[in-house]
Coordinates of C-alpha atoms in Angstrom, one line a residue:
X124 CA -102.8 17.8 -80.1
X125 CA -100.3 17.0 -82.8
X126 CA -101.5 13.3 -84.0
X127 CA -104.2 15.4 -85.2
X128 CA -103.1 18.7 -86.5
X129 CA -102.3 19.8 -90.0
X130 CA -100.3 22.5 -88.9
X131 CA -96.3 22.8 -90.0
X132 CA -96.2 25.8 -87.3
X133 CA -97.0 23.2 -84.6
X134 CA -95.6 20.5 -85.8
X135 CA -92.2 22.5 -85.5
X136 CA -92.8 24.2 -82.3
X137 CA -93.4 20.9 -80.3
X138 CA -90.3 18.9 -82.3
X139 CA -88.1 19.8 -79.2
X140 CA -90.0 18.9 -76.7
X141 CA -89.1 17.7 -73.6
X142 CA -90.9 14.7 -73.6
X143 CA -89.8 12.0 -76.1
X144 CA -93.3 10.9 -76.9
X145 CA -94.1 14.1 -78.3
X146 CA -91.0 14.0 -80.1
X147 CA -91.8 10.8 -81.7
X148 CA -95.6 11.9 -82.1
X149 CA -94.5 14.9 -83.7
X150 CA -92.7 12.5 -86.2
X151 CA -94.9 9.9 -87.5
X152 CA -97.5 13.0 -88.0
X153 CA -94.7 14.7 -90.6
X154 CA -94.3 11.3 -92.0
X155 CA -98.1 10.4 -92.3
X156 CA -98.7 14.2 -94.0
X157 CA -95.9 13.9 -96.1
X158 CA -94.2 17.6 -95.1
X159 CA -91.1 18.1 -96.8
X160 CA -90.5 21.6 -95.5
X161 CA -89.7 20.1 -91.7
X162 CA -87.1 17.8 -92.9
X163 CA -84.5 20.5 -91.3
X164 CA -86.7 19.4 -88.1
X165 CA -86.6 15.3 -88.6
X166 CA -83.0 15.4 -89.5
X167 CA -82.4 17.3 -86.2
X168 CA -84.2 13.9 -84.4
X169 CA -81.9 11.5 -86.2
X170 CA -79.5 11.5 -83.1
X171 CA -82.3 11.9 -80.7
X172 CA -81.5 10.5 -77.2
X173 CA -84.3 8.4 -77.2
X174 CA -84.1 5.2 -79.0
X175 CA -87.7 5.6 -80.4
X176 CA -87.6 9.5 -81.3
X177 CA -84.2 8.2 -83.3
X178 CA -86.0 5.1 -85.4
X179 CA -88.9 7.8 -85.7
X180 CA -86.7 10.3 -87.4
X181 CA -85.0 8.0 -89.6
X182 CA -88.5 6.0 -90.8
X183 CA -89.5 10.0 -91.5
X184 CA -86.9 10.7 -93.1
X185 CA -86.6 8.0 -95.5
X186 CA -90.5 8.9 -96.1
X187 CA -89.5 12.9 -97.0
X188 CA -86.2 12.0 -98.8
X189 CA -88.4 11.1 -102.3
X190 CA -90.5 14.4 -101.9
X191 CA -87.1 17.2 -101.9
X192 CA -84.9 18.4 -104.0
X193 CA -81.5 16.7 -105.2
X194 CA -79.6 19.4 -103.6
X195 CA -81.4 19.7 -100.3
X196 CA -80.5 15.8 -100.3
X197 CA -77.2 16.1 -101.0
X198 CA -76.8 19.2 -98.2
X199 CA -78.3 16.8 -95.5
X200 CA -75.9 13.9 -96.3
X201 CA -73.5 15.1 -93.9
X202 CA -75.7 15.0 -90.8
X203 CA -77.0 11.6 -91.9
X204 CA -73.7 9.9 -92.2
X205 CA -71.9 11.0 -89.5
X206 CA -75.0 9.7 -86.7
X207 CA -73.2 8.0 -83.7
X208 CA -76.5 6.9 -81.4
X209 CA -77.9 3.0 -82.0
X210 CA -77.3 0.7 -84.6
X211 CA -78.1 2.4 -87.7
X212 CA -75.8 0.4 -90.5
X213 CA -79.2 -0.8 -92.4
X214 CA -80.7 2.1 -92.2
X215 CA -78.2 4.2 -93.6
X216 CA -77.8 1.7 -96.3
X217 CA -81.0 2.7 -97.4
X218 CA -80.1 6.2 -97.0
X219 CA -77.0 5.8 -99.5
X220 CA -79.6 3.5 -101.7
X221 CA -81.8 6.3 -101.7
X222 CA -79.4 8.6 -102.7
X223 CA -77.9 7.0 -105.4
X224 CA -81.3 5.7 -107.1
X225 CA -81.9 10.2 -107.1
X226 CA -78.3 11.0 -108.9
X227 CA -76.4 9.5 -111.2
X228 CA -72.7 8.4 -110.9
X229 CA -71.7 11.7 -113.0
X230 CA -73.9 14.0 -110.5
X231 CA -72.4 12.5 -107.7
X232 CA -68.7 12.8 -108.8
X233 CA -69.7 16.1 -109.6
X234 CA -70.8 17.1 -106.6
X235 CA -67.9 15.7 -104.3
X236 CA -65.9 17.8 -106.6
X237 CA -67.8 20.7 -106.4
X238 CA -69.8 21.1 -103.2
X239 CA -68.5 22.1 -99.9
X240 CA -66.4 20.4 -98.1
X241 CA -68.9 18.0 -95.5
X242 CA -70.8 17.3 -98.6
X243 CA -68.2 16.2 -100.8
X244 CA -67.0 14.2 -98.0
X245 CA -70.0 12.3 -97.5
X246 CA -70.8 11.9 -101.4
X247 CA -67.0 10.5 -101.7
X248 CA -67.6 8.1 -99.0
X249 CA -70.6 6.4 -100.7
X250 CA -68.8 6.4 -104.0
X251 CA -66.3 4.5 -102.1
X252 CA -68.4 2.2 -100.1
X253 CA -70.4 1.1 -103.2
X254 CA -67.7 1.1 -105.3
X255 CA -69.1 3.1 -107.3
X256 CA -66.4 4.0 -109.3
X257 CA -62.9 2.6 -109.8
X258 CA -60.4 3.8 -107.2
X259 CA -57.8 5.2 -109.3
X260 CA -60.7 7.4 -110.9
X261 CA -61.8 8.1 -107.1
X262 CA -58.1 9.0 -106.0
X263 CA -58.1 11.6 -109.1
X264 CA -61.5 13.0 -107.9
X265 CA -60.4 13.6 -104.8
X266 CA -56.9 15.1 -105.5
X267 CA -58.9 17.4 -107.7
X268 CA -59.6 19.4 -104.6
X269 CA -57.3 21.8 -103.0
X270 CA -59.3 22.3 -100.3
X271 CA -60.1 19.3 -97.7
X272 CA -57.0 17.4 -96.1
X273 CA -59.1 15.4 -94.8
X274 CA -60.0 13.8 -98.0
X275 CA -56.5 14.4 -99.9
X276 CA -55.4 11.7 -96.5
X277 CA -58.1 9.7 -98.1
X278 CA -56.6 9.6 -101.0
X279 CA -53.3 8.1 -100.0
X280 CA -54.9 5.3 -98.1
X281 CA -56.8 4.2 -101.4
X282 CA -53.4 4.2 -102.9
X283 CA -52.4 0.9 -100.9
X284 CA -55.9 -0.6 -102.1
X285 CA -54.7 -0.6 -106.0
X286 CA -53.1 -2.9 -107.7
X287 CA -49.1 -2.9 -107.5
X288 CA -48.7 -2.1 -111.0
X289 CA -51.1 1.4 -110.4
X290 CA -49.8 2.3 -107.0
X291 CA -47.1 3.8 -108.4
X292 CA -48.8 6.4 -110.7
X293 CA -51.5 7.2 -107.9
X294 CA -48.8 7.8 -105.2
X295 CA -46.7 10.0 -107.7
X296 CA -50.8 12.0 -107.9
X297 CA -50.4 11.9 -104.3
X298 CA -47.1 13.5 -104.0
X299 CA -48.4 17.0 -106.2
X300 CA -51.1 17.5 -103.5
X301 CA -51.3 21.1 -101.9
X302 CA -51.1 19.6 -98.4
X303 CA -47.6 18.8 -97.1
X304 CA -48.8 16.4 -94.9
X305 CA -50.2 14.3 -97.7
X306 CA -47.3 14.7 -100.1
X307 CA -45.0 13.8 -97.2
X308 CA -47.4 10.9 -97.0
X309 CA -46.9 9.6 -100.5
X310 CA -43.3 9.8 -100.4
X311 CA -43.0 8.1 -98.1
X312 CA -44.8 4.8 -99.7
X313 CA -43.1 5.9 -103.2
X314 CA -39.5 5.3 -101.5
X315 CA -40.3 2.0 -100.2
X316 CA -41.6 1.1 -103.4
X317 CA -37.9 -0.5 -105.4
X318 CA -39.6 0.2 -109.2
X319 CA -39.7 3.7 -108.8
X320 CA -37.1 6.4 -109.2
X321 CA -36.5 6.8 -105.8
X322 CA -33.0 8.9 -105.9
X323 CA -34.9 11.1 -108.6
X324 CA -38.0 11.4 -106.4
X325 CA -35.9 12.2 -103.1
X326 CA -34.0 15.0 -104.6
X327 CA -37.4 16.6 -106.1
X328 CA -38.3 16.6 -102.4
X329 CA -35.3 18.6 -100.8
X330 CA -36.9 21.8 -101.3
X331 CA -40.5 21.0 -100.7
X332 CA -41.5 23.8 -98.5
X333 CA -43.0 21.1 -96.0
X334 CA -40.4 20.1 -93.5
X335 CA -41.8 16.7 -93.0
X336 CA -41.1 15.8 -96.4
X337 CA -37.3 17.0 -96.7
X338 CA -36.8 15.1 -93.9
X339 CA -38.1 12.0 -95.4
X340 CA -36.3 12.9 -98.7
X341 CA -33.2 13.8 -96.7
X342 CA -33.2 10.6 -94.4
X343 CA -33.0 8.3 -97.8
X344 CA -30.5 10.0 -99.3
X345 CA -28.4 9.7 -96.9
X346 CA -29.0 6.2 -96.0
X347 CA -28.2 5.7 -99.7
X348 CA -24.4 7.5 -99.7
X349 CA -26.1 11.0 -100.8
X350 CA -24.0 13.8 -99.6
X351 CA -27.3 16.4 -99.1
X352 CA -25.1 19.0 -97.9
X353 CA -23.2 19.0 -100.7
X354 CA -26.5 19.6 -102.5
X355 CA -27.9 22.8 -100.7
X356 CA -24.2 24.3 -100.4
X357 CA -24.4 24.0 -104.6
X358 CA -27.7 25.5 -104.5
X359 CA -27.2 28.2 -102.2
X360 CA -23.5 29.1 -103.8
X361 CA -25.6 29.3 -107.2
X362 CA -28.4 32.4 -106.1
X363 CA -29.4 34.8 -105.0
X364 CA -32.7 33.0 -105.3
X365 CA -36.4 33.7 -104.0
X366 CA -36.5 34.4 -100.2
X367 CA -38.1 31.2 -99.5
X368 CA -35.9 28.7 -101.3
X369 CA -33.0 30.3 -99.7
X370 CA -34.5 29.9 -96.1
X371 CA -35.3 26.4 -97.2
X372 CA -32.0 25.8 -97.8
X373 CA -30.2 27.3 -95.2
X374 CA -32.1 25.4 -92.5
X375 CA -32.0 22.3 -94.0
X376 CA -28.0 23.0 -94.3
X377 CA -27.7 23.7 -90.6
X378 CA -30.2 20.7 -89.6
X379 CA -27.5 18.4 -90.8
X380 CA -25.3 19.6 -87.9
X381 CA -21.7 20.5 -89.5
X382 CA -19.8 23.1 -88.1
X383 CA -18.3 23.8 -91.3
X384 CA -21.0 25.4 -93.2
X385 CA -21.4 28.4 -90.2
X386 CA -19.0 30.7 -92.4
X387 CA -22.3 30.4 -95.0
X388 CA -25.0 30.5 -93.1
X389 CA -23.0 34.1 -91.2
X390 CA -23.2 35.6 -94.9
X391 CA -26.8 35.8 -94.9
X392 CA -26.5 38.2 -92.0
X393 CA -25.4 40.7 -94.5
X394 CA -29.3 39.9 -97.0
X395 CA -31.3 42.8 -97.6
X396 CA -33.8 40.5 -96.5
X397 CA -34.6 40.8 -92.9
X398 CA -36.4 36.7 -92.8
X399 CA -33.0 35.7 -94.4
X400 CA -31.4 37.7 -91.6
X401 CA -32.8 36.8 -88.9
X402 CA -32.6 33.0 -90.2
X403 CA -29.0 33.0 -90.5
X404 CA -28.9 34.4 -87.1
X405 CA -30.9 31.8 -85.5
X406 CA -29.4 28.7 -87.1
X407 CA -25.8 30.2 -86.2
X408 CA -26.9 30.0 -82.5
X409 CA -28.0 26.5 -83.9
X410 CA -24.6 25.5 -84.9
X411 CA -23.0 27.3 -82.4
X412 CA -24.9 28.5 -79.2
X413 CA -21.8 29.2 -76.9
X414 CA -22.0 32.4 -79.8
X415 CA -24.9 33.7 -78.1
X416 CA -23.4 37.1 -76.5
X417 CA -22.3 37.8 -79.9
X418 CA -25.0 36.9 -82.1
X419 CA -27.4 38.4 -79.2
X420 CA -25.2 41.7 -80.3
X421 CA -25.6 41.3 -83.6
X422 CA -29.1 40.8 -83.5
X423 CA -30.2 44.0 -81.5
X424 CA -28.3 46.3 -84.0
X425 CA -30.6 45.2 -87.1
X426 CA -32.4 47.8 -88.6
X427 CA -35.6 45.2 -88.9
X428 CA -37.6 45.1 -85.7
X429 CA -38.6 40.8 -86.8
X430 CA -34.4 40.5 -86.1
X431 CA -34.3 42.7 -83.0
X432 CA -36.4 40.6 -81.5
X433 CA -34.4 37.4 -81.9
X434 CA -32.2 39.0 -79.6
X435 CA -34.6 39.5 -76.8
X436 CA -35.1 35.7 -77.2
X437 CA -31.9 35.2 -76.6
X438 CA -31.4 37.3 -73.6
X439 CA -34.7 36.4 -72.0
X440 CA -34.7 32.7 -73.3
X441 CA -31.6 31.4 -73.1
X442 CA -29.3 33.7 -71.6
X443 CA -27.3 35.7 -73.4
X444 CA -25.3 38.6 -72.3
X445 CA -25.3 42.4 -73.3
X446 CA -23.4 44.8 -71.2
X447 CA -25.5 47.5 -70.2
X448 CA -22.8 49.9 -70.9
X449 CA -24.1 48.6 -74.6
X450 CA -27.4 48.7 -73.7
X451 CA -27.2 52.6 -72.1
X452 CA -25.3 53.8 -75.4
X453 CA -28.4 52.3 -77.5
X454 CA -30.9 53.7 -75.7
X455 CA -29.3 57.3 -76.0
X456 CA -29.1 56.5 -80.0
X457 CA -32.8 53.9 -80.9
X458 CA -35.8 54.9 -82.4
X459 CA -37.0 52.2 -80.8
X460 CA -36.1 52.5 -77.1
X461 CA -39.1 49.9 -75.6
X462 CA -37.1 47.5 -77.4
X463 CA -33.7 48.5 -75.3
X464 CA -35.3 48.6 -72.4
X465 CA -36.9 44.9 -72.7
X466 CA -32.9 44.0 -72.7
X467 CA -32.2 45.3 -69.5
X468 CA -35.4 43.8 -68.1
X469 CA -33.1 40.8 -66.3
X470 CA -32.0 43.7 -63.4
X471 CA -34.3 45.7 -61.7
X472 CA -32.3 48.1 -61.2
X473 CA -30.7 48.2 -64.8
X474 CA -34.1 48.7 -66.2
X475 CA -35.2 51.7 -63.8
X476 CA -32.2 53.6 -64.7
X477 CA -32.3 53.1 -68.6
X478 CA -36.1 54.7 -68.0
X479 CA -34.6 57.3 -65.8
X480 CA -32.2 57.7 -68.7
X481 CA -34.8 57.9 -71.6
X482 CA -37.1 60.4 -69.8
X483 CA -34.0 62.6 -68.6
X484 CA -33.4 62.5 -72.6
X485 CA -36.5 62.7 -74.3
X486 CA -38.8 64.3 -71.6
X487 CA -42.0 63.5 -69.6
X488 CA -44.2 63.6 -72.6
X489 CA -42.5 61.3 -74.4
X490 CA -42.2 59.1 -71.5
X491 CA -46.0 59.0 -71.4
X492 CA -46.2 58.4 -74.8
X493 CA -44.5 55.0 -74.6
X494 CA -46.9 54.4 -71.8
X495 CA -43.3 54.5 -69.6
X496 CA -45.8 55.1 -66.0
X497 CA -47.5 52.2 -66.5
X498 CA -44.5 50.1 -66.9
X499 CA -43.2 51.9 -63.9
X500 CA -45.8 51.3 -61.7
X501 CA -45.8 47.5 -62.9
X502 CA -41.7 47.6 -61.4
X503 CA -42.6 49.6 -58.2
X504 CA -45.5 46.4 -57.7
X505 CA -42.8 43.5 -58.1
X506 CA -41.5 41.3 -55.3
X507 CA -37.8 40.9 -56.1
X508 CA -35.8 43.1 -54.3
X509 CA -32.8 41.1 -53.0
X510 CA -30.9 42.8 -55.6
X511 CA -29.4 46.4 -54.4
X512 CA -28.0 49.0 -57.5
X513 CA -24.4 49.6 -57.5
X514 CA -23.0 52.6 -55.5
X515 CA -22.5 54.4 -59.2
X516 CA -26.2 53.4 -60.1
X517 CA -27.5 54.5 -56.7
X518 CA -26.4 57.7 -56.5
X519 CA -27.9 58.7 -59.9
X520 CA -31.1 57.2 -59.3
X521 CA -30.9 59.1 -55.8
X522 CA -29.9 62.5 -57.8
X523 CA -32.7 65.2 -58.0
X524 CA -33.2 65.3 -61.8
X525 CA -34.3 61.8 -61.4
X526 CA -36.5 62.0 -58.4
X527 CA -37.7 64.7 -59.8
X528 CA -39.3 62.8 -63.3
X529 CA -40.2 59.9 -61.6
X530 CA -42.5 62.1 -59.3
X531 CA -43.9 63.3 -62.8
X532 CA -45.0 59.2 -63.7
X533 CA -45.5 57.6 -60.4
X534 CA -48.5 58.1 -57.5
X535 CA -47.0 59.8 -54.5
X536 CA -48.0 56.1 -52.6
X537 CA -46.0 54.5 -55.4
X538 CA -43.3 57.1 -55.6
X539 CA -42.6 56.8 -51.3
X540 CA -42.0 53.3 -52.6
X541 CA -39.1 54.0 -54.5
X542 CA -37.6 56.1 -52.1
X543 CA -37.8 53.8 -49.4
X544 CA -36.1 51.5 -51.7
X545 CA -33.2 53.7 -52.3
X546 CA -32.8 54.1 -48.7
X547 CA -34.3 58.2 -49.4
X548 CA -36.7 58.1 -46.7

């Protein structure tokens, strides 16, 4: 039926068919009625399974290319150039042929600056592979674009194609991109490179806000007699600055491991900025992590919930200490008592009886408003129960005040539970 219809409605029903010869039927009929509208339907066949529905697709399409517009071209370029199935190097040659016989160099350029990102991808790789323009005037094109990594990586591999004498320039391009990645990248060749400023172009890159590339900027200075800390201690002694350059700085300080910059980094703990805050915090248990009970203290008493939280880290994570004498007093104080509670969440037995504590305080209602029965019922379900409360702790979570809320939050199955773990029943 179709290697005699006229029909585009048939011809694009049976292009999926099962069977490969109708496939490739379907095929050489678009080709032999000249149909640009099912070129969405030929390209679709380019990877086609079957070796002849593939050569099928691509004869088609070669046929349709002439008859559409320069856009719809330019939209299909990414599907064409990325086919994996067969040998298709000639063919595609003609593809890129095809294309660049339809546009001229200035259209082109214009589009891998413009279109979206597959597109412009696929026109810069045939401006490459024809050499179509020169590549220091390709590396500017794609820098241009903020918007594709992938490409701005493209440009610093061209870099190593130029000429010595141009390498420079194009790497110091390079280095401005808005990708870290790819300004890290270009430092990197830029300090092996002896004609350049490289002292100059390493201290420009201490503050770069990717971490990749002070680290590269940092590991040459050094190597080179550079004394870095010197360099964000003048910085940081010269602020206050914007949030983000101090953070910078104070990390990068504390990554160079001396002791003797922790009195600094502590006076951040005092910023009215609760990132700065909370950085100083975690870069003093950097320096100093035998600290931990005390900075775990010092965190939990921050009026910014981002810093509390380091200190549940540090309990939960990696150890740290908080009486719950501490923890008790807090809970009778907080606004935010989930938070106090998730520091006594290391004993069983400690958590139960800052939740006794808080509904005895605050009442049942309030309880259920912080969702307190389901936690409880989450507790009364857990396995670990090698532990026993202390004689003090026993005897208040035995009193009848407390008995008496908990048989407000729990099921009577879940609340027999609890007594049978007190020894009640």
């Amino acid at each position: 039926m179709v290697v005699a219809t006229d029909s585009e409605d048939v011809l694009r029903e049976y292009a999926a068919c099962s069977s490969g010869y109708v496939r490739e039927a379907v095929l050489r009929r678009c080709a032999e009625l000249a149909l640009p509208a099912l070129l969405p339907e030929v390209a679709a066949r380019l990877d086609d399974w079957v070796p002849e529905v593939r050569q099928a697709a691509r004869d088609t399409l070669l046929r349709l290319l002439p008859l559409v517009p320069v856009d719809e071209l330019l939209a299909l370029a990414p599907q064409v150039l990325r086919q994996g199935r067969g040998d298709y190097a000639s063919w595609l040659a003609e593809f890129e042929q095809l294309l660049i016989r339809r546009m001229s160099v200035d259209e082109l350029c214009a589009a891998a600056r413009e279109a979206e990102i597959k597109v412009a991808r696929a026109i810069v790789s045939v401006l490459d592979t024809h050499r179509l323009l020169a590549p220091a005037a390709l590396i500017a094109l794609i820098l241009a674009r903020h918007d594709d990594i992938v490409l701005a990586r493209r440009a610093v591999e061209l870099c190593a194609k130029l000429a010595p004498a141009e390498q420079g320039m194009a790497y110091r391009a390079a280095a401005r991109s808005h990708f870290g990645a790819v300004r890290t990248l270009a430092l990197k060749a830029l300090l092996a490179m002896p004609d350049q400023a490289r002292t100059e172009l390493a201290t420009a890159a201490l503050e770069d806000v990717q971490s990749s590339a002070r680290q590269t900027a940092v590991g040459y200075l050094q190597a080179n007699g550079v004394d870095v800390g010197g360099y964000y201690r003048e910085v940081l002694a010269q602020g206050p600055h914007a949030v983000l350059r101090t953070r910078i700085c104070l990390t990068m300080l504390a990554s160079l491991c001396d002791r003797a910059d922790l009195p600094l980094i502590q006076s951040f703990r005092s910023s009215e900025y609760p990132v700065l805050r909370a950085t100083a915090l975690a870069l003093w248990f950097k320096l100093a992590e035998q600290d931990k009970d005390q900075i775990a203290l010092a965190a939990m008493d921050d009026a910014s919930p981002r810093v509390r939280k380091f200190a549940v880290q540090l309990v939960h994570r990696h150890g740290a200490y908080v009486p719950f004498a501490v923890i008790l007093q807090r809970l009778s104080a907080s606004d935010d008592v989930l938070f106090v509670l998730r520091l006594a969440e290391g004993n069983k037995w400690h958590w139960l009886e800052g939740v006794a504590r808080v509904v005895l305080q605050r009442g049942v209602e309030e309880a259920r408003r912080l969702e307190l029965p389901a936690a409880l019922l989450t507790w009364t379900k857990a396995t670990d129960w090698h532990v026993n409360p202390a004689p003090e702790q026993h005897a208040f979570l035995a009193s009848a005040p407390v008995m008496n809320v908990f048989s407000q939050l729990l099921p009577a199955q879940r609340l027999a539970f609890l007594r049978q773990q007190l020894h009640l029943d």
